[in-house]
CSV table of C-alpha atoms in Angstrom, one decimal:
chain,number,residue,atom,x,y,z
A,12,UNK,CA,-31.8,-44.8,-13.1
A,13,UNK,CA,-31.3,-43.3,-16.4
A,14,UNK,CA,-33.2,-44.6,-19.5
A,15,UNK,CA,-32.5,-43.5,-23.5
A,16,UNK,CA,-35.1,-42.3,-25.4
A,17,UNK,CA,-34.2,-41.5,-29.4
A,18,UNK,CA,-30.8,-40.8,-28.6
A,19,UNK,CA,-31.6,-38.5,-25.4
A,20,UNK,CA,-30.7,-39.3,-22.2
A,21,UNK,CA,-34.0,-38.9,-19.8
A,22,UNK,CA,-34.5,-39.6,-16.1
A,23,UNK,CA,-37.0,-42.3,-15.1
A,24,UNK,CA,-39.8,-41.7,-13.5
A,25,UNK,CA,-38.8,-42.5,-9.4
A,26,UNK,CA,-35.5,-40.7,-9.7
A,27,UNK,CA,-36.7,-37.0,-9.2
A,28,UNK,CA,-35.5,-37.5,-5.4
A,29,UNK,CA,-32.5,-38.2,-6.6
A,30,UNK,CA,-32.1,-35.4,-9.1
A,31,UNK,CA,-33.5,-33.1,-6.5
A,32,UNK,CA,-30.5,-34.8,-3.7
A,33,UNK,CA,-27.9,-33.9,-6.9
A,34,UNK,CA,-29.0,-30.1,-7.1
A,35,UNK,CA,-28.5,-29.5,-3.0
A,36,UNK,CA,-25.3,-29.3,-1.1
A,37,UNK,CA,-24.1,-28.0,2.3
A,38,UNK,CA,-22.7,-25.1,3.3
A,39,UNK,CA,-18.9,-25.5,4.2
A,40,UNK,CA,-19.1,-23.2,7.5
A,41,UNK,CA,-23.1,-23.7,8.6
A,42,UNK,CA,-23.4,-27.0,6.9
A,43,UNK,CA,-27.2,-26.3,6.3
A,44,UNK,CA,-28.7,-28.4,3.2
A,45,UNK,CA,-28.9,-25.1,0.2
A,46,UNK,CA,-29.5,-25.3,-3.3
A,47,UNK,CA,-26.2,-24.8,-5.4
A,48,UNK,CA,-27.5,-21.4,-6.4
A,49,UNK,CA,-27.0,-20.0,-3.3
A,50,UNK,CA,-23.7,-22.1,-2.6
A,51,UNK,CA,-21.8,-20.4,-5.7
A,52,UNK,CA,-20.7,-17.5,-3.4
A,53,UNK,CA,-17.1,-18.9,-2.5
A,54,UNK,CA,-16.0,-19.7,-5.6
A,55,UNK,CA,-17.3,-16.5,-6.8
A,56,UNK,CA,-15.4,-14.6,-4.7
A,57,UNK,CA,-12.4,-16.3,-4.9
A,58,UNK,CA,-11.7,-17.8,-8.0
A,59,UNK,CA,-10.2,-20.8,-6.8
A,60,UNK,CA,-11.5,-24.0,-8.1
A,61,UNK,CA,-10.2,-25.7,-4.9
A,62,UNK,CA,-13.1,-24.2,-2.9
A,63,UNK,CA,-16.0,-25.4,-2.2
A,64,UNK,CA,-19.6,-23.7,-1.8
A,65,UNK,CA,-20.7,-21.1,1.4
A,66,UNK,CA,-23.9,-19.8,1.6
A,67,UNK,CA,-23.8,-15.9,1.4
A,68,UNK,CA,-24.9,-15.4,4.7
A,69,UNK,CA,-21.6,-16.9,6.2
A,70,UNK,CA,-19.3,-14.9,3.8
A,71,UNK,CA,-20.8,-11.8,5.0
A,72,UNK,CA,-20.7,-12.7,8.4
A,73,UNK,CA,-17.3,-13.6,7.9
A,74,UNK,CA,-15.9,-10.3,6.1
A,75,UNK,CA,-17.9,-8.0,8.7
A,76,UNK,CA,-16.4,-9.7,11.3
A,77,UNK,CA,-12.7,-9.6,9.8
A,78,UNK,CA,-13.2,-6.0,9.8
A,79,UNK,CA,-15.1,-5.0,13.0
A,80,UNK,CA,-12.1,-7.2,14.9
A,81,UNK,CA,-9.4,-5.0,13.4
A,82,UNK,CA,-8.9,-1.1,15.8
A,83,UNK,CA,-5.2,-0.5,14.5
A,84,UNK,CA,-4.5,-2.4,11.4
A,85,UNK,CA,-5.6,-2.9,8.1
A,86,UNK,CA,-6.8,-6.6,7.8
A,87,UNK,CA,-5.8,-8.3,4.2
A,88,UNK,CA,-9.2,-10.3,3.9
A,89,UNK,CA,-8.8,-13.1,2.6
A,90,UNK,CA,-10.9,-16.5,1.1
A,91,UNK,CA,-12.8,-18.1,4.2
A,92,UNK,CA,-11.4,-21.9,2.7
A,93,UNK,CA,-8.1,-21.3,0.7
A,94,UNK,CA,-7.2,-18.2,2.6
A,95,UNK,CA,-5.6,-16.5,-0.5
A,96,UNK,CA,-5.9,-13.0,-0.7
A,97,UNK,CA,-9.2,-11.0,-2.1
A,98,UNK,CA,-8.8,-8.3,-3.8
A,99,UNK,CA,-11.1,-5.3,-2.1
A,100,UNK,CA,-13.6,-5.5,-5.4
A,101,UNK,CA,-14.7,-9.0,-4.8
A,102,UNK,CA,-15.6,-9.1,-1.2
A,103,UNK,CA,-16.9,-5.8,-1.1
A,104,UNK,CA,-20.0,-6.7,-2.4
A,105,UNK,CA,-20.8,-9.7,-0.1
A,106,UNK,CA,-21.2,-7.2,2.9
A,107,UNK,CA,-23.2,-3.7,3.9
A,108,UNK,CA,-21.7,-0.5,2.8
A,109,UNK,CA,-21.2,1.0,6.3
A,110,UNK,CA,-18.5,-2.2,6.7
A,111,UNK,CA,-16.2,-1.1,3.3
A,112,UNK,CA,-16.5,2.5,5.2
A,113,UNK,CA,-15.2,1.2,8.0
A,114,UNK,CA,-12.3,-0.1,6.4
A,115,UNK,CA,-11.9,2.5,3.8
A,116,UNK,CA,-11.7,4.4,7.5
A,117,UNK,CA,-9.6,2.5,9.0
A,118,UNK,CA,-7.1,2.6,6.3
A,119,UNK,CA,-7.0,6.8,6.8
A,120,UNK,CA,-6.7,6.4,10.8
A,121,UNK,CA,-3.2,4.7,9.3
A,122,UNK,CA,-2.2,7.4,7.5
A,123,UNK,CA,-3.0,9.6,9.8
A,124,UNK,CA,-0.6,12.6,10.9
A,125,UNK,CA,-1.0,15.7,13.6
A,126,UNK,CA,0.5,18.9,12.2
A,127,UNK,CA,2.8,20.6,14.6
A,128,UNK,CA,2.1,23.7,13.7
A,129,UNK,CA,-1.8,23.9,13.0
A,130,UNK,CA,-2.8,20.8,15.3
A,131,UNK,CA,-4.6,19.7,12.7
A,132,UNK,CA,-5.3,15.8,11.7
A,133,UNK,CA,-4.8,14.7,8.8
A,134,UNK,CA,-4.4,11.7,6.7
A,135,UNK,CA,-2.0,11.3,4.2
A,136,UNK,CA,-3.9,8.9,2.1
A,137,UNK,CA,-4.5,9.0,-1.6
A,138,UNK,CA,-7.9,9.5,-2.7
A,139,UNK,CA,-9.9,6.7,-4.8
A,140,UNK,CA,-9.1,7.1,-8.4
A,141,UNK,CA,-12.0,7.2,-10.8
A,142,UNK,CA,-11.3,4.5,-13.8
A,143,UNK,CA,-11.1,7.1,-16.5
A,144,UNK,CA,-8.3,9.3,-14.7
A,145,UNK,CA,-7.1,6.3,-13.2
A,146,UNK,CA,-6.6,4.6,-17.0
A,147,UNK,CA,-5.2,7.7,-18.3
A,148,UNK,CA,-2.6,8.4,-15.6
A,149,UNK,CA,-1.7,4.7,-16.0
A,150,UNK,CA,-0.7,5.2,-19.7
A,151,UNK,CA,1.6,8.2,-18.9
A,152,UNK,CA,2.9,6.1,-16.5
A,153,UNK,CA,3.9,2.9,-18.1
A,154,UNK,CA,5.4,5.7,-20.8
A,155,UNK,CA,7.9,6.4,-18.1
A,156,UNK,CA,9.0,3.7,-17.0
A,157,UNK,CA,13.1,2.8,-17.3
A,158,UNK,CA,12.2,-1.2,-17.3
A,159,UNK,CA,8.3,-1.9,-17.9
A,160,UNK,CA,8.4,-5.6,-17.8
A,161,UNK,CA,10.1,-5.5,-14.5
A,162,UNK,CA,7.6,-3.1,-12.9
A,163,UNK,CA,4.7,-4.8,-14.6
A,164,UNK,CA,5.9,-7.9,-13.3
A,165,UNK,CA,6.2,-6.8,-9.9
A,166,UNK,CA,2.9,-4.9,-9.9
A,167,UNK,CA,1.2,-8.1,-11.2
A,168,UNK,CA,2.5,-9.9,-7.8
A,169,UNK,CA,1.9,-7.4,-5.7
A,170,UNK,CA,-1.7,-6.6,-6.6
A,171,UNK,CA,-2.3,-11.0,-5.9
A,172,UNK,CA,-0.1,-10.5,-2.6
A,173,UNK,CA,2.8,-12.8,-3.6
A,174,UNK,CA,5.1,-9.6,-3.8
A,175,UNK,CA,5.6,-7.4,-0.7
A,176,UNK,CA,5.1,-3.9,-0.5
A,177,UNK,CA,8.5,-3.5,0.3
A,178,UNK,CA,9.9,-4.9,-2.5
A,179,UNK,CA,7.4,-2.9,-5.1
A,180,UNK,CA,9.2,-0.4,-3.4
A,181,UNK,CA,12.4,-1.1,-4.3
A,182,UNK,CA,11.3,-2.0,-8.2
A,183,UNK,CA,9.8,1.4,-8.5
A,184,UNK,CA,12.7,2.9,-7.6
A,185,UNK,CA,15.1,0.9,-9.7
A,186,UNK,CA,12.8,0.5,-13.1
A,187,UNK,CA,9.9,3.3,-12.5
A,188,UNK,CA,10.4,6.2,-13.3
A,189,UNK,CA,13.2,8.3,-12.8
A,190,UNK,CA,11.1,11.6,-11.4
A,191,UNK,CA,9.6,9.1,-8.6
A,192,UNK,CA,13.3,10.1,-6.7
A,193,UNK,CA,12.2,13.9,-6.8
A,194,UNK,CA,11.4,15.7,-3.7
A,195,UNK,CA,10.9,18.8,-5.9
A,196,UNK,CA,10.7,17.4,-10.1
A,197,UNK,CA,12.2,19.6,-12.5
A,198,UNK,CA,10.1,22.0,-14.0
A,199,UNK,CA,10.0,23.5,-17.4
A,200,UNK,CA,7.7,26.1,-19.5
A,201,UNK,CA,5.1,24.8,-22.2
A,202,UNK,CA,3.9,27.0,-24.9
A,203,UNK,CA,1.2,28.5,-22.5
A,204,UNK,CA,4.2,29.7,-20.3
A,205,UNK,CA,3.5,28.2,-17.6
A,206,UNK,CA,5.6,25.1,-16.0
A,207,UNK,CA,4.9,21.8,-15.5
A,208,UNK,CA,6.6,18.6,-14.3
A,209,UNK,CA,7.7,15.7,-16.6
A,210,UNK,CA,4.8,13.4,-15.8
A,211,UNK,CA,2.2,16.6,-16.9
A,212,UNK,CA,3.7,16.7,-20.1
A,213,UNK,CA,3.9,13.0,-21.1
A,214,UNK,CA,-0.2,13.5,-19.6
A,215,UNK,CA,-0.9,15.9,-22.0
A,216,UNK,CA,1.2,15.6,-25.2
A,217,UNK,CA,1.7,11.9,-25.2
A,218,UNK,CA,4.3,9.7,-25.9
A,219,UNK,CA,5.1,9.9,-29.5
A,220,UNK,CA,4.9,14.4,-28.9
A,221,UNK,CA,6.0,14.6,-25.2
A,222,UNK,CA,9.4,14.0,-25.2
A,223,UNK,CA,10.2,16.8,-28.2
A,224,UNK,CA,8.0,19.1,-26.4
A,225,UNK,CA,10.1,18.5,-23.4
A,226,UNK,CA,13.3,18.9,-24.8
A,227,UNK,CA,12.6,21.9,-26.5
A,228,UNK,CA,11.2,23.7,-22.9
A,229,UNK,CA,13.1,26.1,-20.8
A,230,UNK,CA,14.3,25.5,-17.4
A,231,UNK,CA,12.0,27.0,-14.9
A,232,UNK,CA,13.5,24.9,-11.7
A,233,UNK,CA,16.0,22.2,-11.4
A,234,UNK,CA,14.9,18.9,-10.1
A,235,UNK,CA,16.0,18.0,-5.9
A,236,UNK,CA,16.2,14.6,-4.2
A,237,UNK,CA,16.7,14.1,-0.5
A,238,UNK,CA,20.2,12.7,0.6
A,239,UNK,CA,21.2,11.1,3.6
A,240,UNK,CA,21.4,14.3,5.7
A,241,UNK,CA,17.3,14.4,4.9
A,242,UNK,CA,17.5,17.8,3.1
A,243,UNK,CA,17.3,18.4,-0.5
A,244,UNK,CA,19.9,19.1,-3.3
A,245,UNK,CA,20.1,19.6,-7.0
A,246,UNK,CA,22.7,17.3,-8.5
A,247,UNK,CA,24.9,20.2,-9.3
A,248,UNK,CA,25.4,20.1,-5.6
A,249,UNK,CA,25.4,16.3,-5.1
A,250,UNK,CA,28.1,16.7,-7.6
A,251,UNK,CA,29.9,19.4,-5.9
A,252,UNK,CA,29.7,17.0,-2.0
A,253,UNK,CA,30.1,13.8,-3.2
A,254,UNK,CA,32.5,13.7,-6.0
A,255,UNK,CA,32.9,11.2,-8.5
A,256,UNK,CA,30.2,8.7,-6.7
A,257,UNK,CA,27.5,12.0,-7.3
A,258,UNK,CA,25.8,10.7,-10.2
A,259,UNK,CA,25.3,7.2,-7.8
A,260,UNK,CA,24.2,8.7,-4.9
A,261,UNK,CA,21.6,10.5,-6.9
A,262,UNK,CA,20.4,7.6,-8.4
A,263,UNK,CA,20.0,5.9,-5.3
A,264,UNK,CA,17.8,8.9,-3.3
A,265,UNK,CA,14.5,7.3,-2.1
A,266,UNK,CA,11.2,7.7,-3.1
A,267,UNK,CA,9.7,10.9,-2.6
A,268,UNK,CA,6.3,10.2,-0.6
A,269,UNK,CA,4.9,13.0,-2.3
A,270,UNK,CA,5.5,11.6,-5.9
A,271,UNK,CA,4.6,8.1,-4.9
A,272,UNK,CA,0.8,9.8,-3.8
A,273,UNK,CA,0.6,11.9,-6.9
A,274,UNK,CA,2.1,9.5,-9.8
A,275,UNK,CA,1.4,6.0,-8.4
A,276,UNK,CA,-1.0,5.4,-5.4
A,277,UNK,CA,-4.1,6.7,-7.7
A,278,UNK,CA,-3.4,4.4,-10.0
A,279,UNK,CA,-4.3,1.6,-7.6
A,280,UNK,CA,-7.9,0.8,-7.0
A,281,UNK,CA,-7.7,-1.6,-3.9
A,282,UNK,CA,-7.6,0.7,-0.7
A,283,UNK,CA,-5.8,-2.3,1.0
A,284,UNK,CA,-2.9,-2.5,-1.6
A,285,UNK,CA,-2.7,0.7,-1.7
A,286,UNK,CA,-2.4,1.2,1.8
A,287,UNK,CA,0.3,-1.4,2.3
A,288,UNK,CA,2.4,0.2,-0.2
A,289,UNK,CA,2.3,3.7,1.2
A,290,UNK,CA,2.9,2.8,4.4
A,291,UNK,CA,5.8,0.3,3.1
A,292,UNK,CA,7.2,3.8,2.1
A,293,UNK,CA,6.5,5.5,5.0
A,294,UNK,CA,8.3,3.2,7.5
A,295,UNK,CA,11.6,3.0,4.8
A,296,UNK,CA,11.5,6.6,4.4
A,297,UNK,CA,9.5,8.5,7.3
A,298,UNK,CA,10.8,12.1,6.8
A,299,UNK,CA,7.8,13.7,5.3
A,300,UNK,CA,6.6,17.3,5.7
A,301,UNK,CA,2.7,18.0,6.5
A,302,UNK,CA,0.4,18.7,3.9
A,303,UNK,CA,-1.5,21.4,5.5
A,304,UNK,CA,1.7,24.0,6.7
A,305,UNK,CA,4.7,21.9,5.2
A,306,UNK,CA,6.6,21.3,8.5
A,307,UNK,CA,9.0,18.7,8.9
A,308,UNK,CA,7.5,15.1,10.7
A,309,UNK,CA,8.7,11.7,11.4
A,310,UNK,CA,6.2,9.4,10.9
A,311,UNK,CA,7.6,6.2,12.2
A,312,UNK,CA,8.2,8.3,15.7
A,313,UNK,CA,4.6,10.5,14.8
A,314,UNK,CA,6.3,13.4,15.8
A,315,UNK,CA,6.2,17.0,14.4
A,316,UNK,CA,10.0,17.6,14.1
A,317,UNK,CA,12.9,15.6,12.4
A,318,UNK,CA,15.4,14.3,14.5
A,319,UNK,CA,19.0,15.3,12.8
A,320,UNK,CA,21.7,13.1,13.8
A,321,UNK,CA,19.4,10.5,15.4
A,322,UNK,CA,17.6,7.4,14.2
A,323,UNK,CA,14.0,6.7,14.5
A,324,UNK,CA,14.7,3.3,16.9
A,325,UNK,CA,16.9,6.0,19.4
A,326,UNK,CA,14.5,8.3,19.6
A,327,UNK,CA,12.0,5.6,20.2
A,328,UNK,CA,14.2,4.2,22.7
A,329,UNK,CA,14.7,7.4,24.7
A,330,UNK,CA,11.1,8.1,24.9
A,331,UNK,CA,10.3,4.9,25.9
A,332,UNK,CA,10.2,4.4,30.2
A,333,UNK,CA,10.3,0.8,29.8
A,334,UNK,CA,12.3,-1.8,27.6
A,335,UNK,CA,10.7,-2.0,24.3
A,336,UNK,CA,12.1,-4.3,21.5
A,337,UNK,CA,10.5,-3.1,17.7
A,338,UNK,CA,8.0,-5.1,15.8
A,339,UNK,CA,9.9,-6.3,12.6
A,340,UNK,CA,6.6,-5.8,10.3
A,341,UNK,CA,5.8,-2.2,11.6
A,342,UNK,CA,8.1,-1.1,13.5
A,343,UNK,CA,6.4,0.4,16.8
A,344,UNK,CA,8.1,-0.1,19.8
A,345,UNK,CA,6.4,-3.3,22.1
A,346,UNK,CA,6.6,-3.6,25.9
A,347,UNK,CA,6.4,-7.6,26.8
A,348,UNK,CA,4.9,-7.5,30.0
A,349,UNK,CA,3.9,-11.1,30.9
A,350,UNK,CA,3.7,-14.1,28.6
A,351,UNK,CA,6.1,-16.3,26.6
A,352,UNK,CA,8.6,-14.6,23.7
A,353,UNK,CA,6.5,-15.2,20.9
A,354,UNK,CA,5.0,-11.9,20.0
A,355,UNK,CA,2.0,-11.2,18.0
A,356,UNK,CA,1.8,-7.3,16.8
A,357,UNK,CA,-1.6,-5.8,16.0
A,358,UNK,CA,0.0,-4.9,12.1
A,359,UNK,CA,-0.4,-9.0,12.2
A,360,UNK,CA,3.0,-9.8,12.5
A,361,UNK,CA,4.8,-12.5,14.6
A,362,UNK,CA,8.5,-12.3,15.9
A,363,UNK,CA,10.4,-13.8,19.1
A,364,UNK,CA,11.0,-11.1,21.7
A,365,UNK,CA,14.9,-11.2,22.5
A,366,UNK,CA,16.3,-12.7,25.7
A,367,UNK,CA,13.2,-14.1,26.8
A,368,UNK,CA,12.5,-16.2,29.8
A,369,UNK,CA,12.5,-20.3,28.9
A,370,UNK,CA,10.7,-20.7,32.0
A,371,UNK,CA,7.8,-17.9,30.9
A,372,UNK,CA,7.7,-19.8,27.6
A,373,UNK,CA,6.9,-23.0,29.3
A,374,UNK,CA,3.9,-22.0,31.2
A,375,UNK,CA,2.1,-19.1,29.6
A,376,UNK,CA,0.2,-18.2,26.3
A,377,UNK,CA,1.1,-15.7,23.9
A,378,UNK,CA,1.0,-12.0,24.7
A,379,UNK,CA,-0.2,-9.8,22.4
């Protein structure tokens, strides 16, 4: 029990078991008997009140396993109890550095592309940013921005994983900014007559001096987005295709891949989010051209030539020996060889294969 003495609240002598009893607790996974100090880890890691303590030697296990399970795919790691999403920071210190390799690794084997004309492999993925570039690109590019709040907004989702890729996507291109559309930016000369793109000057000058210094500048190249023929035009020649719906049709070009690497994937610190959002791109928009010897690829197909006239599912399809149906999350083509219709893709997503069998649904398990 618990005696007063001058005000203070003291235990009584017999109750140290007790106290002792009060300053244990189990482990969630292992359930061994730990002091608190070493149960702390979970919430730690995850923020969550709603979770309860795990010893550290459980988390770890856990993370290196999450990651030694995945070959092709990215795992989001999330909390071992609540199973929100952790960000890459916070669980990358409960485990050895050879695992956040592996994943950092696994994250380029994604990106990866085969150039056509060099044979070279590559990986189109963005570098990590350090934080005082990464800070200072970030202010140029909130400068930029048509709608801030809206991009902010979405950003803030997406970085917690209750916004998908695909729709930061879509807010980039409607409220980011406007150069993100350029397959080639416009170009103008500074004072030191050379040219640079809109995003180098706003780096440089500022926002209060940039945009004087920008109007001011002379043409050196006009800016080109891609239209729906996959080539690139100025608007003076959208304008001179499309008519009166020109200015519309050049507002709605999609994102350049190359601008999305250069203005926004270094200013994201968490390989995974960063991933997911390139290849969120990549899938919508999969003409790119290799950055080694600038030849035209499809990377949904992973092919060294663009397919004029064709769609990625038809070329797919032709390839393909066998029926394959496309996974809705990725987009690879699947072959269901045995099983019931519920398919489970190795990008983690789940979808019913159509016209499946009711009588293979009955008696077997999943196929994968």
């Amino acid at each position: 029990s618990l005696g007063l003495v001058g005000g203070a609240t003291v235990a009584v002598k017999g109750d140290s078991e007790a106290l002792e009893a009060g300053r244990m607790g189990r482990c969630c996974v292992c359930l061994e008997k730990l002091p608190l100090s070493e149960l702390e880890a979970s919430s730690d890691v995850c923020g969550s009140k709603r979770c309860s303590g795990c010893c550290g030697a459980c988390l770890q296990q856990y993370f290196e396993s999450k990651v030694a399970s995945s070959q092709f795919s990215l795992p989001t790691i999330s909390c071992i109890q609540c199973r929100g999403r952790l960000p890459c920071s916070r669980w990358r210190e409960c485990v050895e550095e050879p695992t956040y390799q592996r994943y950092k690794d696994l994250a380029r084997r994604l990106l990866n592309v085969r150039c056509p004309a060099c044979d070279r492999m590559l990986s189109l993925a963005a570098e990590e940013p350090g934080t005082p570039q990464r800070e200072g690109a970030l202010e140029a590019f909130r400068q930029r921005c048509r709608d801030l709040k809206a991009v902010c907004d979405t950003w803030s989702g997406f970085k917690t994983g209750t916004v998908t890729a695909a729709r930061f996507v879509d807010v980039l291109a409607e409220s980011g900014p406007s150069d993100l559309l350029d397959s080639r930016p416009e170009r103008r000369i500074a004072d030191d007559g050379w040219h640079y793109a809109n995003r180098q000057f706003f780096q440089w000058y500022g926002q209060e001096r940039a945009q004087h210094e920008w109007d001011r500048a002379d043409v050196y190249s006009l800016a080109r987005r891609v239209a729906k023929d996959g080539d690139e035009y100025t608007l003076a020649e959208f304008r001179d295709w499309f008519g009166n719906s020109a200015q519309a049709r050049w507002a709605s070009a999609p994102i350049c891949a190359m601008r999305l690497a250069e203005d926004v994937l270094p200013l994201i610190d968490d390989v995974e989010r960063r991933t997911a959002l390139h290849l969120a791109q990549l899938r919508r928009y999969p003409k790119i051209w290799t950055p080694c010897c600038h030849m035209e690829y499809c990377f949904k197909c992973q092919v060294g030539s663009w397919h004029d006239g064709r769609t990625c599912e038809q070329v797919l399809e032709r390839e393909a020996a066998v029926e394959v149906q496309f996974c809705e999350g990725c987009g690879v083509p699947t072959q269901r060889t045995e099983g019931c219709s519920h398919m489970i893709c190795l990008c983690g997503a789940s979808w019913t294969w159509e016209g499946g069998d009711d009588e293979d649904d009955q008696d077997s398990d999943w196929d994968f």
